[in-house]
Short mmCIF file of C-alpha atoms in Angstrom, two decimals:
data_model
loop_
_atom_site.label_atom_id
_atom_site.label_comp_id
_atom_site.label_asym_id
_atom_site.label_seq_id
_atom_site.Cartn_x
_atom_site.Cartn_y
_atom_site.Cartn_z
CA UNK A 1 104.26 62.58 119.40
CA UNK A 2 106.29 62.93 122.37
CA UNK A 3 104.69 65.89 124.70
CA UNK A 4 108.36 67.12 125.14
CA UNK A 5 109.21 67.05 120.89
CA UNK A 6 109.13 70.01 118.89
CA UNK A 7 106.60 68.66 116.61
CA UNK A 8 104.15 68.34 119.68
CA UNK A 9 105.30 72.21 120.87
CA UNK A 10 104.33 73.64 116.92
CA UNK A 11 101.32 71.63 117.07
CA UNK A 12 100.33 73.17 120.63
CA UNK A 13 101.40 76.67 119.61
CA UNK A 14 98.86 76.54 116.56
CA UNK A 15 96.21 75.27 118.86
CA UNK A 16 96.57 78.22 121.01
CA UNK A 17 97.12 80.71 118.19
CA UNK A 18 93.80 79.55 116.63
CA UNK A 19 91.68 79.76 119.86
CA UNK A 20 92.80 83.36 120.21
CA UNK A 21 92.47 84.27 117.09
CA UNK A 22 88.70 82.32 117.11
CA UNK A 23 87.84 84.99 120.30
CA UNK A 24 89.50 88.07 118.65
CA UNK A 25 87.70 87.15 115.36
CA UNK A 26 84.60 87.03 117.52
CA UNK A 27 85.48 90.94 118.61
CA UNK A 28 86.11 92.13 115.31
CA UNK A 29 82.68 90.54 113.83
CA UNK A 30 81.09 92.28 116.90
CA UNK A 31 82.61 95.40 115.60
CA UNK A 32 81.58 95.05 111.92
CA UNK A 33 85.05 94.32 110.97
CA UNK A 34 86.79 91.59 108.54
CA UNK A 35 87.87 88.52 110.01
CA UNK A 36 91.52 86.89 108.92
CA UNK A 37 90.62 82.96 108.12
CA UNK A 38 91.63 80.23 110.07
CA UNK A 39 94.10 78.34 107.70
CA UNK A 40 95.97 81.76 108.44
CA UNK A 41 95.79 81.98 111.83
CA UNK A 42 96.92 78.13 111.99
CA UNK A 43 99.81 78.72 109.53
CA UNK A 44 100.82 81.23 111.49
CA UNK A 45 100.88 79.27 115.23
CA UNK A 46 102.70 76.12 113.44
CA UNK A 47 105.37 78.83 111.30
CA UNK A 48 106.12 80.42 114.99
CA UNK A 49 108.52 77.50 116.39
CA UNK A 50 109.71 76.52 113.23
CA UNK A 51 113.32 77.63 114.55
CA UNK A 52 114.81 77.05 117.87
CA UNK A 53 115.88 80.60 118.67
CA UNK A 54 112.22 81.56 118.47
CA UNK A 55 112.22 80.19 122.35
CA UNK A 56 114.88 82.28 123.03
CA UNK A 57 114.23 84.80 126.08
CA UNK A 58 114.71 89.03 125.33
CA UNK A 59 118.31 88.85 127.40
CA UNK A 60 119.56 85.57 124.62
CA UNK A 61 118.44 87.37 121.64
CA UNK A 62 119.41 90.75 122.34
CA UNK A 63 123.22 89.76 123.47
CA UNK A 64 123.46 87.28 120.30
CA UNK A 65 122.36 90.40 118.40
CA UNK A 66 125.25 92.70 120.08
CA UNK A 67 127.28 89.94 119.34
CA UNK A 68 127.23 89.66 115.45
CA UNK A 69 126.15 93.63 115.41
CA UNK A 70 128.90 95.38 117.41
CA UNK A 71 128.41 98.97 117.64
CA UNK A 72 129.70 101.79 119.86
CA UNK A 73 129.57 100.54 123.25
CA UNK A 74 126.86 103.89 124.29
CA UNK A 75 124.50 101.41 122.01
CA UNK A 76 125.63 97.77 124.23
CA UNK A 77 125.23 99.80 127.53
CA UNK A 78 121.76 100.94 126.31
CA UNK A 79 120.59 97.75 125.51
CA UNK A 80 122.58 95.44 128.39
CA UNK A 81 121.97 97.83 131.69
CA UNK A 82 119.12 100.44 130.61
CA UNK A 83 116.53 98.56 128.60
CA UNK A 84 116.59 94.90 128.41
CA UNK A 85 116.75 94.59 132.07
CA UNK A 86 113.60 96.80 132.94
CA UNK A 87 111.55 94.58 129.58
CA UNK A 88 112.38 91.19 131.65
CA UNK A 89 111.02 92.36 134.78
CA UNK A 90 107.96 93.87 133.30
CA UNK A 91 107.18 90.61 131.56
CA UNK A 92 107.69 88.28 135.00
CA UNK A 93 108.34 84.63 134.13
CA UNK A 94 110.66 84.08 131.62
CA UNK A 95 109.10 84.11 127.98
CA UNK A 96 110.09 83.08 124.70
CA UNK A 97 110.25 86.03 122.54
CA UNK A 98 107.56 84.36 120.08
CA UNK A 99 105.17 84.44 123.26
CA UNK A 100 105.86 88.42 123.70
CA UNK A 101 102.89 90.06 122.10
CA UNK A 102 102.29 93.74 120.78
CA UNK A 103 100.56 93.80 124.00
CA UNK A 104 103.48 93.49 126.54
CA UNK A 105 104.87 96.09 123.98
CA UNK A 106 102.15 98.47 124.76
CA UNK A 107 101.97 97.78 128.50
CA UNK A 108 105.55 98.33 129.22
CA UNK A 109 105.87 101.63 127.46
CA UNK A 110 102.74 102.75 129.58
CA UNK A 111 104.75 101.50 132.64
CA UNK A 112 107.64 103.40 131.56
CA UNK A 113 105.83 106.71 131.73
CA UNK A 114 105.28 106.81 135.34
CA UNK A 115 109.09 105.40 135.88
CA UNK A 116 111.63 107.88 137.17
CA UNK A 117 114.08 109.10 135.54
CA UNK A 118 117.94 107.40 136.12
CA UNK A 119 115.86 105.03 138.25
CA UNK A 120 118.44 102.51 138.24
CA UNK A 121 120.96 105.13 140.05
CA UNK A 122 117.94 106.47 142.11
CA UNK A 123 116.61 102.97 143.39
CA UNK A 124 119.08 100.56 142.82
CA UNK A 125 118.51 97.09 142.49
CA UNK A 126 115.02 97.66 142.49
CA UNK A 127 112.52 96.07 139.51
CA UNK A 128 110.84 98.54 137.15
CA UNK A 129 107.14 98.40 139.60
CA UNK A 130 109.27 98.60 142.52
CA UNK A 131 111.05 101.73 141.38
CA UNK A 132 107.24 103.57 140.33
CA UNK A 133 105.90 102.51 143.87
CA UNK A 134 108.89 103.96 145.58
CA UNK A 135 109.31 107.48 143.67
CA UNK A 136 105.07 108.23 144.08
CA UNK A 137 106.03 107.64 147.53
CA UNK A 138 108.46 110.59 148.19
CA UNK A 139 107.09 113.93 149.08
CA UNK A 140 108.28 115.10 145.57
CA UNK A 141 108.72 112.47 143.01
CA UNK A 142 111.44 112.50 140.28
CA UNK A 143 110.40 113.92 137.16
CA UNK A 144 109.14 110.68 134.93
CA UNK A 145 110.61 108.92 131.44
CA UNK A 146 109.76 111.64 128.43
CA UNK A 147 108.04 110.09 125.51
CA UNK A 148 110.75 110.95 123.25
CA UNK A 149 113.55 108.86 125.65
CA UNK A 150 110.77 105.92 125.39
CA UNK A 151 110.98 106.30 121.83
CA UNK A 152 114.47 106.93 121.45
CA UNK A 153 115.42 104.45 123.97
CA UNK A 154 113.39 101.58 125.11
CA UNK A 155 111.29 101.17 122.24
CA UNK A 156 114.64 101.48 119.88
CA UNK A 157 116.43 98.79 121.48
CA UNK A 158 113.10 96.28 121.67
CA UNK A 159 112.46 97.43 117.83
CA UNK A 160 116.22 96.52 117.45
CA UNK A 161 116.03 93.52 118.74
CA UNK A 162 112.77 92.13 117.25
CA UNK A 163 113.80 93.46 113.72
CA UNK A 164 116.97 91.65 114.28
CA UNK A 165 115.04 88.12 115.13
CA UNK A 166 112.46 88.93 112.28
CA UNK A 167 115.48 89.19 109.58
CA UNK A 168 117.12 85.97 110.70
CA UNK A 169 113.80 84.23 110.10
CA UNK A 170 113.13 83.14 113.68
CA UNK A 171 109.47 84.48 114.35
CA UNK A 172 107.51 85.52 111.26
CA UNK A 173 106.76 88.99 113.04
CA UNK A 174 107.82 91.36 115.58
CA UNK A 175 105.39 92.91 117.91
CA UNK A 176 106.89 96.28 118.19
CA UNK A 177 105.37 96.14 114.19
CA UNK A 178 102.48 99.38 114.11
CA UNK A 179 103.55 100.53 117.73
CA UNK A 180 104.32 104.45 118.24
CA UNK A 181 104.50 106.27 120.90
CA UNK A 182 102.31 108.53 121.77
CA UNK A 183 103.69 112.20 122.71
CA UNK A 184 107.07 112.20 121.12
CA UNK A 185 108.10 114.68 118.76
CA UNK A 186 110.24 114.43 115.78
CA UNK A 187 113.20 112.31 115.90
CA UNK A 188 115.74 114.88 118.00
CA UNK A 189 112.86 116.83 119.46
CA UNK A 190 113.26 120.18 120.06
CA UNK A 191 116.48 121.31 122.21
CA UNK A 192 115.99 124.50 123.57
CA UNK A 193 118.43 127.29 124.05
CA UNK A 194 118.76 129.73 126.76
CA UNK A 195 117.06 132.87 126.99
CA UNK A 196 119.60 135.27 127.85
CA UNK A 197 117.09 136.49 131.00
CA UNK A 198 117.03 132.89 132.03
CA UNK A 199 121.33 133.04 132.03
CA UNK A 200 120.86 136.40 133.71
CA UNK A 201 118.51 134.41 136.32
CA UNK A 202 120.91 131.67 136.64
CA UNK A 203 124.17 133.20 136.61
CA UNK A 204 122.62 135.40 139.39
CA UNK A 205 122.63 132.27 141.80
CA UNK A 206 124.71 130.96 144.72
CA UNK A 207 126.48 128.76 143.33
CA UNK A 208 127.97 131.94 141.00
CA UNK A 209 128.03 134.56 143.23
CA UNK A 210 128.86 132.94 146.76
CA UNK A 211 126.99 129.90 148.46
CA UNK A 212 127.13 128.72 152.28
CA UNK A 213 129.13 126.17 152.02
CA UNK A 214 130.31 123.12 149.16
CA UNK A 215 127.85 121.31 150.60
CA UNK A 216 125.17 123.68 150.48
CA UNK A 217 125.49 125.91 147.09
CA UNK A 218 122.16 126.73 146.51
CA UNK A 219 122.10 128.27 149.91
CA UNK A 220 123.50 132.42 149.83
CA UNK A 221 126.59 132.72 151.81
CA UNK A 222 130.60 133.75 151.35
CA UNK A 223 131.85 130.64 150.03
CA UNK A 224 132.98 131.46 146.39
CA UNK A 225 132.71 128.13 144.64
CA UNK A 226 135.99 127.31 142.73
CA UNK A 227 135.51 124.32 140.70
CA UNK A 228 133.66 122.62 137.62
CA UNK A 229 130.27 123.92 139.66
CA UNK A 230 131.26 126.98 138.49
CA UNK A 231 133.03 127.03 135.52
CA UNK A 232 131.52 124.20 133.52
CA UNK A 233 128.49 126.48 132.76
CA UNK A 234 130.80 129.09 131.87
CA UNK A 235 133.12 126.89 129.28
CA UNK A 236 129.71 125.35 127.60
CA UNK A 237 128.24 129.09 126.46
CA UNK A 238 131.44 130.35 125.62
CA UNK A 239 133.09 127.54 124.02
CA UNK A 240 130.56 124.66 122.95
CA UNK A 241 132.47 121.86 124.55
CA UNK A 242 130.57 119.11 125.93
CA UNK A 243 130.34 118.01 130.09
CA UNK A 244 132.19 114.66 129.01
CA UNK A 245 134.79 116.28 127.40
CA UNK A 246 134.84 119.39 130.23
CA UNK A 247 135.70 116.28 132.77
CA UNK A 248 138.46 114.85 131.27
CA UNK A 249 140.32 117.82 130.35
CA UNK A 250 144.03 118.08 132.08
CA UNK A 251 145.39 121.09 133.46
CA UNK A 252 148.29 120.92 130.42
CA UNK A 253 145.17 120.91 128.27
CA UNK A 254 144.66 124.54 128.86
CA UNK A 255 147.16 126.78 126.54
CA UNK A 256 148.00 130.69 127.56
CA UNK A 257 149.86 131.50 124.63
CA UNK A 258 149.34 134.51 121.73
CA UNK A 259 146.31 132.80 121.61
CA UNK A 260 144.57 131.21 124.03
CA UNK A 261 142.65 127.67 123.67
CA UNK A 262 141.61 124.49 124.47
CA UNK A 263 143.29 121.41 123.19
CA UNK A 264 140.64 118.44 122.90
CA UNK A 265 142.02 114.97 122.91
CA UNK A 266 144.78 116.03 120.59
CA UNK A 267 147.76 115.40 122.77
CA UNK A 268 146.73 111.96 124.57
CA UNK A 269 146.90 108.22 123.00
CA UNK A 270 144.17 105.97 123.56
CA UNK A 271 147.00 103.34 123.39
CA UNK A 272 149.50 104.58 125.78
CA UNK A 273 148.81 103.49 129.68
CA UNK A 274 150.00 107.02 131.15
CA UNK A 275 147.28 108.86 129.16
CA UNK A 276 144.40 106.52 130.40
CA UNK A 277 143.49 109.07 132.90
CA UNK A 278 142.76 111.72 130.27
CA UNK A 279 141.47 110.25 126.97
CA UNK A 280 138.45 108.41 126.16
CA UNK A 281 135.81 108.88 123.29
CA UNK A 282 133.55 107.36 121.37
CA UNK A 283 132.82 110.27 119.30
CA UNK A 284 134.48 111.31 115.71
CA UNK A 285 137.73 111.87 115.02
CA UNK A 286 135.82 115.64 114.72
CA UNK A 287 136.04 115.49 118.49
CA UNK A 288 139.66 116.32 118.71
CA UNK A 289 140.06 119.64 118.12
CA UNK A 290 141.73 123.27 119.54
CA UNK A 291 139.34 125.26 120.79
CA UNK A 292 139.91 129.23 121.29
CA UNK A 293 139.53 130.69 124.86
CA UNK A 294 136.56 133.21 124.39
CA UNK A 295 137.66 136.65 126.06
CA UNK A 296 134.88 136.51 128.37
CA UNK A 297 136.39 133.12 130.01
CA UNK A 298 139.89 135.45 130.49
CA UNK A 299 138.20 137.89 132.18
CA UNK A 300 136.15 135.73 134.35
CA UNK A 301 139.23 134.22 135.30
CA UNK A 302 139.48 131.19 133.49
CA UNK A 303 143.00 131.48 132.79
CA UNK A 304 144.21 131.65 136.51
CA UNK A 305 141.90 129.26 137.50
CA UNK A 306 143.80 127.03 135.36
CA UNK A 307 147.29 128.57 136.35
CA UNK A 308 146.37 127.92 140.07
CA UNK A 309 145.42 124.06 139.52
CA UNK A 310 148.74 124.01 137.57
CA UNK A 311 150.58 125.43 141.02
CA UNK A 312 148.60 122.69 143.80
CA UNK A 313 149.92 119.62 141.93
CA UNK A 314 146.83 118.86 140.01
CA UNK A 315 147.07 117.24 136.70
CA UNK A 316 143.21 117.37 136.25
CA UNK A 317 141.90 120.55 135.41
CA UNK A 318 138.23 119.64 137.57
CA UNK A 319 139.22 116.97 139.80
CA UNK A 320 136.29 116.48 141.89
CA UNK A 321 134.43 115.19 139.15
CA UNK A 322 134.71 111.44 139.78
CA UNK A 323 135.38 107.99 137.94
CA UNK A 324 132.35 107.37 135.96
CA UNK A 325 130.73 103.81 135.98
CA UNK A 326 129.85 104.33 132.81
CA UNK A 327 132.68 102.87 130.04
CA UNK A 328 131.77 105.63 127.78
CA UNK A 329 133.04 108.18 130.10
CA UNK A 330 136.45 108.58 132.55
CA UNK A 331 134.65 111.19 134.58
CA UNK A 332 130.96 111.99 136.02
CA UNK A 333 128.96 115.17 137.05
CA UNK A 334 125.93 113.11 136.83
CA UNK A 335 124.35 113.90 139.97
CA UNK A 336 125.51 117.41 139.63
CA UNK A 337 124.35 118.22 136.15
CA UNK A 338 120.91 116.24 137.66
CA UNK A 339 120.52 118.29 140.38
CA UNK A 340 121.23 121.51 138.17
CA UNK A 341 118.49 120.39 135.98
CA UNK A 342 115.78 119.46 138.72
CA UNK A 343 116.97 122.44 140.57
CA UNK A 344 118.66 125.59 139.37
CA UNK A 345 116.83 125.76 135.64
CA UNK A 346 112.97 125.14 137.24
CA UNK A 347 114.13 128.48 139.62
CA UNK A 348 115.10 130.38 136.49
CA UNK A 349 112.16 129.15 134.22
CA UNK A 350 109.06 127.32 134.27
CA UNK A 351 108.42 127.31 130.45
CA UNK A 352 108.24 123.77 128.82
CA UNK A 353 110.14 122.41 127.41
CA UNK A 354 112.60 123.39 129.63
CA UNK A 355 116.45 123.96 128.39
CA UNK A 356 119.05 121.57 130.24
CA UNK A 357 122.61 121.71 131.47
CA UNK A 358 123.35 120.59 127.66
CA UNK A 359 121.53 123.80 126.43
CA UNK A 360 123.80 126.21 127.39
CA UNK A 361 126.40 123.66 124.09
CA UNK A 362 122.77 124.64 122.20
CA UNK A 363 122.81 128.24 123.27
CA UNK A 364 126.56 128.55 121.96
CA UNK A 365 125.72 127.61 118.38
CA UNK A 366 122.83 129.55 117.98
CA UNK A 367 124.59 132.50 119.20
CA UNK A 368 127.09 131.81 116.61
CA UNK A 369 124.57 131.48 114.19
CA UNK A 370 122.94 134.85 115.26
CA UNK A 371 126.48 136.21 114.35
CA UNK A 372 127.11 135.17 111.02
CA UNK A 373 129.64 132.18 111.71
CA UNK A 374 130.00 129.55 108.68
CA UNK A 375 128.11 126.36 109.72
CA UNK A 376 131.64 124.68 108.74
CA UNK A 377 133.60 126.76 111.51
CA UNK A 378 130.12 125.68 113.87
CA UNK A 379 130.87 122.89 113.21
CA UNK A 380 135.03 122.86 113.40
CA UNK A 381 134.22 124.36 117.20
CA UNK A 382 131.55 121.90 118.24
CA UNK A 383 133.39 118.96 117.03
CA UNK A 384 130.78 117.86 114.52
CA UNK A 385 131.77 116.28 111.50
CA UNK A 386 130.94 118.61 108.31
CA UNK A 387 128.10 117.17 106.09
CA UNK A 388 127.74 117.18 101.90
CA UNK A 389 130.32 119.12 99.83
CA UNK A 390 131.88 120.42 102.72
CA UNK A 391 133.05 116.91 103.92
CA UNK A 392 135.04 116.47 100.95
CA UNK A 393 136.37 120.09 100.73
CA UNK A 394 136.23 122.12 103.65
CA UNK A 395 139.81 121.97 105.30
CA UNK A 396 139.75 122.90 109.52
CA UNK A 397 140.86 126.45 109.54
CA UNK A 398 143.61 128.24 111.83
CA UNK A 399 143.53 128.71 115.45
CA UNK A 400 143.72 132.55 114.61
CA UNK A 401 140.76 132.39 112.33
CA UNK A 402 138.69 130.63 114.61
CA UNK A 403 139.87 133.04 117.67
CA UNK A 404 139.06 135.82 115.76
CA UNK A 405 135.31 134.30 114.62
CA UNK A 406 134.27 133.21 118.45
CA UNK A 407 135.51 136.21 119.29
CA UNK A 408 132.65 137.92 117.76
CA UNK A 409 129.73 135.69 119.52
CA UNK A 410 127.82 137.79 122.77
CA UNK A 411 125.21 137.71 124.73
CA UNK A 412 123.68 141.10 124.38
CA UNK A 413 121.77 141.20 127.29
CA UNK A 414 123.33 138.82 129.65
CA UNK A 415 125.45 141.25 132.00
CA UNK A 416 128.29 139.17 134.06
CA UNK A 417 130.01 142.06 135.21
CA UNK A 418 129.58 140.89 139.13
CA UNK A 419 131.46 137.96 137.55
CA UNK A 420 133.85 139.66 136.68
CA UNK A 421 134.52 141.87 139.53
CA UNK A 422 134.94 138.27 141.75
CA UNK A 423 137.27 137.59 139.45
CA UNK A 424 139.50 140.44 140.59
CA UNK A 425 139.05 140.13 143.98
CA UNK A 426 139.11 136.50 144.22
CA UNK A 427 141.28 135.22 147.01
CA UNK A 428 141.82 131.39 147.06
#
C-alpha cells in the first residue's frame, strides 16, 4: 500500500487506536475494571477514516454544517466568531476532527473558565492562552466565562457540530458524548430580579442624580446626564423593552397622544432602504408591538425628553449609542451596559447571583406578575410569543387595555421622587 493511500491511513489509524486502547485497558485492569476487546478497539480505528470528511478540521465541518443548517444568524455568529475560533487555537496544529478526543473536550472547557469575559472585544486578536495570561495580569481581572455560558455556548456549538458529523456517518462517535459541565444550573439558570432596595441603591447614583462630567458619570458632580445612560434603565422597569430594541427606536417612534406608547418595529420595512437605520430583528413577529408609556416615565420626563430630540434634528431617539459590529443588532451599548454590570450593580449588591442590566426586563414582569396581569398581556408587552391554547386563541388586546393594566404595576418601596423633581427643574 502506498504510505500516502487511504487504505494505508485506516490501517495506521487502527494501529494507533489499538495501542491506546492496549495502555488504557492496562489502567482499567489496574483499577479492577472490564476491559473492551481488541477486535473492538481495531474495528473502531479502521471504521474512523472510512469517509473523507472525517479529516476534516473543526472550522470545515462546522461552516459545511451552517451551510446545509441555516439558522438565525445570532446561531452563525456564535459558532463563526465566538466559539470555533477559540476550539482551533486551544487545539494548536490543525487536527482532523476524528483525532479530537473527549479529552481536548474536557481541557478546553477548563481553559474557558479562567477566560474573560467578551475577551475577543477586551484583547483583540489575541489566542484563547494569550487572552487568560493577559487579564491575570491586570490589577483587577475581568470577571471569567460562567459555567452556564460554557454550557450554553461553547459546549453547544462543539456538541452541534460533532452531532452533526456523527449523523452524516463521518466518525462513528463524537467526543462531546458523556461530557457536562460542571457548575451550570438548569437550562436558563436563574435570572434574578431587582430588589427594590437595590433600585433604590442604584437609582441613587451619579449617573441619575448628577455626575462630573459624560466622561466621568460615576463621579458626583452637576452634570445631569441626558441620554440612553439615563433613561434606558428607566424604559426597561417600566416598560419591559429590551436594550436592542431601546437602541434602535426613532424619535417618531415615541407617540404623545390620548394615550401614550411606544411603537416597536411596527412602522419600518425591513425591505425599504430609508428604514435601514431603524429596523432590524431577528426575533418573532411578537416583537413588533405598541407599548404603553407607564405614568412614571411621564413624570420623569420621558415625554419631553423625546419632544426635545424631536426639536435638535434628531431622528434617533438615543443617538450616541453606536453602529453595532454585530449583524444582529443596528446599535450597541455594549461597553456601557458592561461597565454598568462590572460597576454600578457590584456598588448596589454583592449577593450572587447578581441581577444584570437585563434584570431590570426581569424585574418588570415579575412586578406584573405581583399585580395580577394575565401571562397573555405579559406576554403581549414583552413581545413573547403566547404558548398552548393561548397561541391559537388569545387575540393582542387594545392599547387602552394594556395602558390601563401597566398602569397598575409599582414599585412599592422604590421612591424616585428626586427623579422627579429633576425632571421639573431640568434645564437643557
Amino acid at each position: 500500500m502506498s504510505p500516502h493511500s487511504p487504505e494505508y491511513r485506516r490501517v495506521e489509524a487502527a494501529i494507533v487506536s489499538a495501542e491506546i486502547d492496549v495502555i488504557h485497558g492496562r489502567h482499567l485492569a489496574w483499577l479492577g475494571q472490564e476491559i473492551e476487546p481488541t477486535t473492538k478497539a481495531v474495528g473502531r480505528g479502521i471504521s474512523r477514516n472510512l469517509k473523507p470528511q472525517s479529516n476534516w478540521t473543526i472550522t470545515h465541518l462546522s461552516n459545511h454544517m451552517l451551510e446545509n443548517n441555516p439558522k438565525r444568524p445570532s446561531w452563525h455568529h456564535k459558532v463563526t466568531a465566538q466559539v470555533v475560533p477559540l476550539f482551533v487555537s486551544h487545539l494548536g496544529p490543525p487536527r482532523a476532527i476524528s483525532e479530537i478526543t473527549r479529552d481536548d473536550i474536557w481541557s478546553f472547557i477548563e481553559r474557558l473558565r479562567q477566560c474573560p469575559t467578551n475577551a475577543a472585544q477586551r484583547f483583540p486578536g489575541k489566542s484563547l492562552a494569550d487572552a487568560i495570561a493577559l487579564n491575570k495580569r491586570k490589577d483587577v481581572p475581568y470577571a471569567t466565562l460562567s459555567s452556564n455560558t460554557i454550557r450554553d455556548t461553547h459546549f453547544a456549538v462543539l456538541r452541534a457540530a460533532f452531532g452533526y458529523a456523527v449523523g452524516e456517518g463521518w466518525p462513528d462517535g463524537s467526543p462531546t458524548d458523556r461530557v457536562k459541565v460542571t457548575g451550570s444550573t438548569k437550562k436558563g439558570g436563574q435570572r434574578p430580579s431587582f430588589k427594590e432596595e437595590e433600585l433604590t441603591a442604584l437609582f441613587d447614583l451619579p449617573v441619575f442624580t448628577g455626575c462630573k462630567s459624560s466622561a466621568q458619570y460615576g463621579v458626583a458632580g452637576e452634570l445631569m446626564l441626558d441620554d440612553h445612560r439615563f433613561w434606558a434603565p428607566l424604559l426597561m422597569l417600566f416598560t419591559g423593552i429590551r436594550p436592542s430594541e431601546i437602541g434602535q427606536l426613532a424619535v417618531t417612534d415615541v407617540k404623545l397622544s390620548r394615550i401614550p406608547f411606544i411603537s416597536i418595529l411596527t412602522e419600518f420595512d425591513p425591505n425599504d432602504p430609508d428604514d435601514k437605520p431603524f429596523y432590524v430583528t431577528f426575533k418573532t413577529s411578537n416583537a413588533r408591538r405598541e407599548v404603553p408609556i407607564h405614568p412614571m416615565l411621564l413624570e420623569l420626563g420621558f415625554g419631553a425628553y423625546a419632544v426635545r430630540m424631536g426639536a435638535s434634528g434628531n431622528a434617533r431617539l438615543f443617538p450616541h449609542w453606536k453602529a453595532s459590529k454585530d449583524a444582529r443588532k443596528l446599535y450597541s451599548g455594549a461597553r456601557w451596559i458592561r461597565r454598568f454590570n462590572e460597576v454600578f450593580i457590584p456598588s448596589c449588591t454583592k449577593r450572587q447571583p447578581k441581577p444584570t442590566f437585563y434584570s431590570f426586563r426581569h424585574t418588570f414582569k415579575v412586578a406584573m406578575a405581583t399585580r395580577g396581569i394575565d401571562r397573555a398581556i405579559q406576554n403581549q408587552m414583552l413581545g413573547h410569543a403566547n404558548v398552548g391554547m393561548d397561541a391559537y386563541y388569545y387575540d393582542a388586546v387594545s392599547l387602552d387595555e394594556l395602558h390601563e393594566q401597566i398602569s397598575r404595576v409599582c414599585y412599592k418601596h422604590l421612591d424616585l421622587c428626586h427623579l422627579v423633581e429633576r425632571a421639573k427643574s431640568y434645564q437643557p
